[in-house]
Amino acid sequence: METARSPRPAAGLSFRTATDADVPALVALVESAYRGDASRAGWTTEADLLGGQRTDPEGVSAVVNAEDGRMVVAERDGELIACCQLERRRGDAGEPVAYFGMFAVRPGLQGSGVGKAVLAEAERLVAAEWGAREMHMTVISVREELIAWYERRGYARTGRMTPFPYGDERFGIPHRPDLEFELLVKPLGG
């Protein structure tokens, strides 16, 4: 099924683990999906909440080279169009869980099914390769539309909040004083 936003929905995606050579393209992708005027072409923009950067080459390189995780890229016809961070963690009872972060889809492709496909592949990968029983993520709590999107995919709000890192411009420049992250969790079965 084709959409008005994208002539090619999620079909034809391939997934691989990112390398150092991908860092510049990954930084550009993440920035375009969340910050500045380019991000307004998609629905995941944080431009009204935060200015400044979303990430930088050092932050992305740290994810790409993390011992307990990986950065997954989605490509179509050899072109990088989406990414996500996966990190091995332990749950409250010591069980294996995974953290999902740094999720970005090229703004012009948002709403075409690419994000759903990336999320599904991430869940499959961490369950199959790491034995993760849950996927965890944090979302800015005022991002109701984004949280609703995750809820439709089986994630539940936990009410567990962590503060936004005010004063650390590596994470952006807040436009409002009430930002915090909420933990969302999805059981992965097994």
PDB file of C-alpha atoms in Angstrom:
ATOM      1  CA  MET A   1       0.000   0.000   0.000  1.00  0.00           C
ATOM      2  CA  GLU A   2       1.427   3.360  -0.980  1.00  0.00           C
ATOM      3  CA  THR A   3       0.937   6.564   0.951  1.00  0.00           C
ATOM      4  CA  ALA A   4       0.868  10.157  -0.178  1.00  0.00           C
ATOM      5  CA  ARG A   5       3.949  10.866   1.947  1.00  0.00           C
ATOM      6  CA  SER A   6       6.132   8.132   0.529  1.00  0.00           C
ATOM      7  CA  PRO A   7       5.882   6.340  -2.795  1.00  0.00           C
ATOM      8  CA  ARG A   8       7.616   3.288  -1.267  1.00  0.00           C
ATOM      9  CA  PRO A   9       6.527   2.142   2.164  1.00  0.00           C
ATOM     10  CA  ALA A  10       8.690  -0.116   4.336  1.00  0.00           C
ATOM     11  CA  ALA A  11       9.216  -2.689   1.564  1.00  0.00           C
ATOM     12  CA  GLY A  12      12.764  -3.335   0.468  1.00  0.00           C
ATOM     13  CA  LEU A  13      14.466  -2.494   3.759  1.00  0.00           C
ATOM     14  CA  SER A  14      17.691  -4.166   4.758  1.00  0.00           C
ATOM     15  CA  PHE A  15      19.245  -3.979   8.222  1.00  0.00           C
ATOM     16  CA  ARG A  16      22.839  -4.039   9.382  1.00  0.00           C
ATOM     17  CA  THR A  17      25.013  -2.951  12.289  1.00  0.00           C
ATOM     18  CA  ALA A  18      26.499   0.526  11.880  1.00  0.00           C
ATOM     19  CA  THR A  19      30.237   1.116  11.565  1.00  0.00           C
ATOM     20  CA  ASP A  20      32.438   4.152  12.211  1.00  0.00           C
ATOM     21  CA  ALA A  21      32.075   5.071   8.536  1.00  0.00           C
ATOM     22  CA  ASP A  22      28.337   5.617   9.135  1.00  0.00           C
ATOM     23  CA  VAL A  23      28.767   8.177  11.944  1.00  0.00           C
ATOM     24  CA  PRO A  24      28.477  11.370   9.826  1.00  0.00           C
ATOM     25  CA  ALA A  25      25.351  10.096   8.035  1.00  0.00           C
ATOM     26  CA  LEU A  26      23.822   8.936  11.328  1.00  0.00           C
ATOM     27  CA  VAL A  27      24.377  12.320  12.995  1.00  0.00           C
ATOM     28  CA  ALA A  28      22.757  14.052  10.008  1.00  0.00           C
ATOM     29  CA  LEU A  29      19.819  11.625  10.065  1.00  0.00           C
ATOM     30  CA  VAL A  30      19.140  12.013  13.794  1.00  0.00           C
ATOM     31  CA  GLU A  31      19.434  15.798  13.627  1.00  0.00           C
ATOM     32  CA  SER A  32      17.099  15.990  10.608  1.00  0.00           C
ATOM     33  CA  ALA A  33      14.459  13.863  12.333  1.00  0.00           C
ATOM     34  CA  TYR A  34      14.303  15.887  15.556  1.00  0.00           C
ATOM     35  CA  ARG A  35      15.733  19.386  15.267  1.00  0.00           C
ATOM     36  CA  GLY A  36      15.463  22.437  13.075  1.00  0.00           C
ATOM     37  CA  ASP A  37      13.232  23.220  10.134  1.00  0.00           C
ATOM     38  CA  ALA A  38      14.062  19.987   8.287  1.00  0.00           C
ATOM     39  CA  SER A  39      12.519  17.995  11.135  1.00  0.00           C
ATOM     40  CA  ARG A  40       9.153  19.688  10.584  1.00  0.00           C
ATOM     41  CA  ALA A  41       8.688  17.596   7.424  1.00  0.00           C
ATOM     42  CA  GLY A  42       8.065  14.618   9.726  1.00  0.00           C
ATOM     43  CA  TRP A  43       5.961  14.212  12.832  1.00  0.00           C
ATOM     44  CA  THR A  44       8.735  13.306  15.311  1.00  0.00           C
ATOM     45  CA  THR A  45      10.174  16.815  15.493  1.00  0.00           C
ATOM     46  CA  GLU A  46      11.183  18.194  18.879  1.00  0.00           C
ATOM     47  CA  ALA A  47      11.850  21.653  17.417  1.00  0.00           C
ATOM     48  CA  ASP A  48       9.124  23.281  19.535  1.00  0.00           C
ATOM     49  CA  LEU A  49      10.495  21.710  22.729  1.00  0.00           C
ATOM     50  CA  LEU A  50      14.245  21.892  22.208  1.00  0.00           C
ATOM     51  CA  GLY A  51      16.769  23.855  20.201  1.00  0.00           C
ATOM     52  CA  GLY A  52      20.402  23.118  19.593  1.00  0.00           C
ATOM     53  CA  GLN A  53      21.696  19.656  18.805  1.00  0.00           C
ATOM     54  CA  ARG A  54      20.111  16.262  19.395  1.00  0.00           C
ATOM     55  CA  THR A  55      23.420  14.432  19.177  1.00  0.00           C
ATOM     56  CA  ASP A  56      26.971  14.831  17.926  1.00  0.00           C
ATOM     57  CA  PRO A  57      29.647  12.665  16.282  1.00  0.00           C
ATOM     58  CA  GLU A  58      31.147  11.711  19.654  1.00  0.00           C
ATOM     59  CA  GLY A  59      27.779  10.551  21.016  1.00  0.00           C
ATOM     60  CA  VAL A  60      26.939   8.521  17.921  1.00  0.00           C
ATOM     61  CA  SER A  61      30.435   7.033  17.781  1.00  0.00           C
ATOM     62  CA  ALA A  62      30.076   5.939  21.409  1.00  0.00           C
ATOM     63  CA  VAL A  63      26.859   4.082  20.523  1.00  0.00           C
ATOM     64  CA  VAL A  64      28.379   2.534  17.381  1.00  0.00           C
ATOM     65  CA  ASN A  65      31.346   1.244  19.388  1.00  0.00           C
ATOM     66  CA  ALA A  66      29.559   0.264  22.621  1.00  0.00           C
ATOM     67  CA  GLU A  67      30.491  -3.168  23.973  1.00  0.00           C
ATOM     68  CA  ASP A  68      26.975  -3.834  25.298  1.00  0.00           C
ATOM     69  CA  GLY A  69      25.026  -2.629  22.300  1.00  0.00           C
ATOM     70  CA  ARG A  70      24.888  -1.643  18.692  1.00  0.00           C
ATOM     71  CA  MET A  71      23.480   0.902  16.325  1.00  0.00           C
ATOM     72  CA  VAL A  72      21.226  -0.697  13.716  1.00  0.00           C
ATOM     73  CA  VAL A  73      20.753   1.029  10.384  1.00  0.00           C
ATOM     74  CA  ALA A  74      17.954   0.489   7.899  1.00  0.00           C
ATOM     75  CA  GLU A  75      18.762   0.963   4.246  1.00  0.00           C
ATOM     76  CA  ARG A  76      16.831   0.877   1.029  1.00  0.00           C
ATOM     77  CA  ASP A  77      18.801   0.470  -2.179  1.00  0.00           C
ATOM     78  CA  GLY A  78      22.007   1.137  -0.223  1.00  0.00           C
ATOM     79  CA  GLU A  79      20.740   4.441   1.187  1.00  0.00           C
ATOM     80  CA  LEU A  80      20.619   4.907   4.980  1.00  0.00           C
ATOM     81  CA  ILE A  81      17.055   5.948   5.872  1.00  0.00           C
ATOM     82  CA  ALA A  82      16.575   4.984   9.542  1.00  0.00           C
ATOM     83  CA  CYS A  83      18.470   3.909  12.638  1.00  0.00           C
ATOM     84  CA  CYS A  84      18.126   2.858  16.248  1.00  0.00           C
ATOM     85  CA  GLN A  85      20.346   2.184  19.229  1.00  0.00           C
ATOM     86  CA  LEU A  86      20.075  -1.139  21.067  1.00  0.00           C
ATOM     87  CA  GLU A  87      21.731  -1.677  24.431  1.00  0.00           C
ATOM     88  CA  ARG A  88      21.845  -4.743  26.678  1.00  0.00           C
ATOM     89  CA  ARG A  89      20.644  -4.034  30.200  1.00  0.00           C
ATOM     90  CA  ARG A  90      19.259  -5.840  33.232  1.00  0.00           C
ATOM     91  CA  GLY A  91      15.757  -5.423  34.591  1.00  0.00           C
ATOM     92  CA  ASP A  92      14.800  -4.882  38.230  1.00  0.00           C
ATOM     93  CA  ALA A  93      15.057  -8.627  38.947  1.00  0.00           C
ATOM     94  CA  GLY A  94      18.287  -9.050  36.975  1.00  0.00           C
ATOM     95  CA  GLU A  95      16.558 -10.420  33.881  1.00  0.00           C
ATOM     96  CA  PRO A  96      17.923  -9.546  30.427  1.00  0.00           C
ATOM     97  CA  VAL A  97      16.228  -6.519  28.891  1.00  0.00           C
ATOM     98  CA  ALA A  98      17.166  -4.168  26.060  1.00  0.00           C
ATOM     99  CA  TYR A  99      17.105  -0.405  25.727  1.00  0.00           C
ATOM    100  CA  PHE A 100      15.869   1.182  22.488  1.00  0.00           C
ATOM    101  CA  GLY A 101      17.053   4.698  21.713  1.00  0.00           C
ATOM    102  CA  MET A 102      18.398   7.142  19.142  1.00  0.00           C
ATOM    103  CA  PHE A 103      15.544   6.107  16.844  1.00  0.00           C
ATOM    104  CA  ALA A 104      15.306   8.170  13.681  1.00  0.00           C
ATOM    105  CA  VAL A 105      13.545   7.887  10.338  1.00  0.00           C
ATOM    106  CA  ARG A 106      14.199  10.316   7.507  1.00  0.00           C
ATOM    107  CA  PRO A 107      11.448  12.972   7.878  1.00  0.00           C
ATOM    108  CA  GLY A 108      10.014  12.535   4.364  1.00  0.00           C
ATOM    109  CA  LEU A 109       9.555   8.797   5.021  1.00  0.00           C
ATOM    110  CA  GLN A 110       7.861   9.113   8.406  1.00  0.00           C
ATOM    111  CA  GLY A 111       4.351   7.690   8.323  1.00  0.00           C
ATOM    112  CA  SER A 112       5.235   5.195   5.579  1.00  0.00           C
ATOM    113  CA  GLY A 113       5.772   2.147   7.790  1.00  0.00           C
ATOM    114  CA  VAL A 114       9.561   2.394   7.968  1.00  0.00           C
ATOM    115  CA  GLY A 115       9.498   3.165  11.706  1.00  0.00           C
ATOM    116  CA  LYS A 116       7.215   0.213  12.438  1.00  0.00           C
ATOM    117  CA  ALA A 117       9.551  -2.070  10.491  1.00  0.00           C
ATOM    118  CA  VAL A 118      12.648  -0.801  12.307  1.00  0.00           C
ATOM    119  CA  LEU A 119      10.992  -1.194  15.712  1.00  0.00           C
ATOM    120  CA  ALA A 120       9.828  -4.726  14.862  1.00  0.00           C
ATOM    121  CA  GLU A 121      13.320  -5.708  13.675  1.00  0.00           C
ATOM    122  CA  ALA A 122      14.860  -4.253  16.851  1.00  0.00           C
ATOM    123  CA  GLU A 123      12.457  -6.241  19.037  1.00  0.00           C
ATOM    124  CA  ARG A 124      13.114  -9.425  17.056  1.00  0.00           C
ATOM    125  CA  LEU A 125      16.864  -8.956  17.210  1.00  0.00           C
ATOM    126  CA  VAL A 126      17.150  -8.351  20.977  1.00  0.00           C
ATOM    127  CA  ALA A 127      14.815 -11.237  21.806  1.00  0.00           C
ATOM    128  CA  ALA A 128      16.542 -13.690  19.453  1.00  0.00           C
ATOM    129  CA  GLU A 129      20.185 -12.685  19.942  1.00  0.00           C
ATOM    130  CA  TRP A 130      20.256 -11.401  23.531  1.00  0.00           C
ATOM    131  CA  GLY A 131      17.329 -13.226  25.093  1.00  0.00           C
ATOM    132  CA  ALA A 132      15.816  -9.900  26.151  1.00  0.00           C
ATOM    133  CA  ARG A 133      12.453 -10.288  27.852  1.00  0.00           C
ATOM    134  CA  GLU A 134      11.493  -6.633  27.618  1.00  0.00           C
ATOM    135  CA  MET A 135      12.296  -3.593  25.523  1.00  0.00           C
ATOM    136  CA  HIS A 136      12.761  -0.350  27.474  1.00  0.00           C
ATOM    137  CA  MET A 137      12.861   3.192  26.157  1.00  0.00           C
ATOM    138  CA  THR A 138      12.546   6.706  27.483  1.00  0.00           C
ATOM    139  CA  VAL A 139      10.431   9.381  25.830  1.00  0.00           C
ATOM    140  CA  ILE A 140       9.973  13.034  26.760  1.00  0.00           C
ATOM    141  CA  SER A 141       6.743  12.831  28.759  1.00  0.00           C
ATOM    142  CA  VAL A 142       5.022  15.746  26.994  1.00  0.00           C
ATOM    143  CA  ARG A 143       5.363  13.963  23.622  1.00  0.00           C
ATOM    144  CA  GLU A 144       1.821  12.560  23.822  1.00  0.00           C
ATOM    145  CA  GLU A 145       1.480  11.771  20.093  1.00  0.00           C
ATOM    146  CA  LEU A 146       4.770   9.870  20.083  1.00  0.00           C
ATOM    147  CA  ILE A 147       3.915   7.996  23.281  1.00  0.00           C
ATOM    148  CA  ALA A 148       0.534   7.040  21.759  1.00  0.00           C
ATOM    149  CA  TRP A 149       2.372   5.651  18.701  1.00  0.00           C
ATOM    150  CA  TYR A 150       4.475   3.429  20.973  1.00  0.00           C
ATOM    151  CA  GLU A 151       1.409   2.386  22.993  1.00  0.00           C
ATOM    152  CA  ARG A 152      -0.241   1.173  19.770  1.00  0.00           C
ATOM    153  CA  ARG A 153       2.816  -1.066  19.344  1.00  0.00           C
ATOM    154  CA  GLY A 154       2.489  -2.645  22.791  1.00  0.00           C
ATOM    155  CA  TYR A 155       4.546  -0.293  24.967  1.00  0.00           C
ATOM    156  CA  ALA A 156       3.156   0.753  28.351  1.00  0.00           C
ATOM    157  CA  ARG A 157       3.782   3.909  30.310  1.00  0.00           C
ATOM    158  CA  THR A 158       5.361   3.158  33.676  1.00  0.00           C
ATOM    159  CA  GLY A 159       5.119   6.548  35.376  1.00  0.00           C
ATOM    160  CA  ARG A 160       8.842   6.211  36.150  1.00  0.00           C
ATOM    161  CA  MET A 161      10.427   9.557  35.333  1.00  0.00           C
ATOM    162  CA  THR A 162      13.983  10.776  35.033  1.00  0.00           C
ATOM    163  CA  PRO A 163      14.909  14.435  34.775  1.00  0.00           C
ATOM    164  CA  PHE A 164      15.892  16.101  31.524  1.00  0.00           C
ATOM    165  CA  PRO A 165      19.599  17.090  31.627  1.00  0.00           C
ATOM    166  CA  TYR A 166      19.013  20.846  31.838  1.00  0.00           C
ATOM    167  CA  GLY A 167      22.250  22.764  31.457  1.00  0.00           C
ATOM    168  CA  ASP A 168      23.923  20.112  29.269  1.00  0.00           C
ATOM    169  CA  GLU A 169      23.653  21.484  25.746  1.00  0.00           C
ATOM    170  CA  ARG A 170      24.818  18.153  24.279  1.00  0.00           C
ATOM    171  CA  PHE A 171      21.159  17.120  24.655  1.00  0.00           C
ATOM    172  CA  GLY A 172      19.639  20.335  23.372  1.00  0.00           C
ATOM    173  CA  ILE A 173      18.495  23.694  24.657  1.00  0.00           C
ATOM    174  CA  PRO A 174      15.069  23.368  26.321  1.00  0.00           C
ATOM    175  CA  HIS A 175      12.326  25.818  25.368  1.00  0.00           C
ATOM    176  CA  ARG A 176      10.268  24.941  28.468  1.00  0.00           C
ATOM    177  CA  PRO A 177      10.933  24.089  32.119  1.00  0.00           C
ATOM    178  CA  ASP A 178       8.853  20.906  32.494  1.00  0.00           C
ATOM    179  CA  LEU A 179      10.737  18.350  30.409  1.00  0.00           C
ATOM    180  CA  GLU A 180      11.392  14.881  31.808  1.00  0.00           C
ATOM    181  CA  PHE A 181      11.709  11.368  30.427  1.00  0.00           C
ATOM    182  CA  GLU A 182       9.192   8.593  31.051  1.00  0.00           C
ATOM    183  CA  LEU A 183      10.168   4.938  30.880  1.00  0.00           C
ATOM    184  CA  LEU A 184       8.063   2.874  28.452  1.00  0.00           C
ATOM    185  CA  VAL A 185       8.262  -0.941  28.539  1.00  0.00           C
ATOM    186  CA  LYS A 186       7.088  -3.748  26.268  1.00  0.00           C
ATOM    187  CA  PRO A 187       7.254  -7.469  27.140  1.00  0.00           C
ATOM    188  CA  LEU A 188       8.893  -9.413  24.332  1.00  0.00           C
ATOM    189  CA  GLY A 189       7.434 -12.824  25.142  1.00  0.00           C
ATOM    190  CA  GLY A 190       9.266 -16.019  25.858  1.00  0.00           C
TER     191      GLY A 190
END
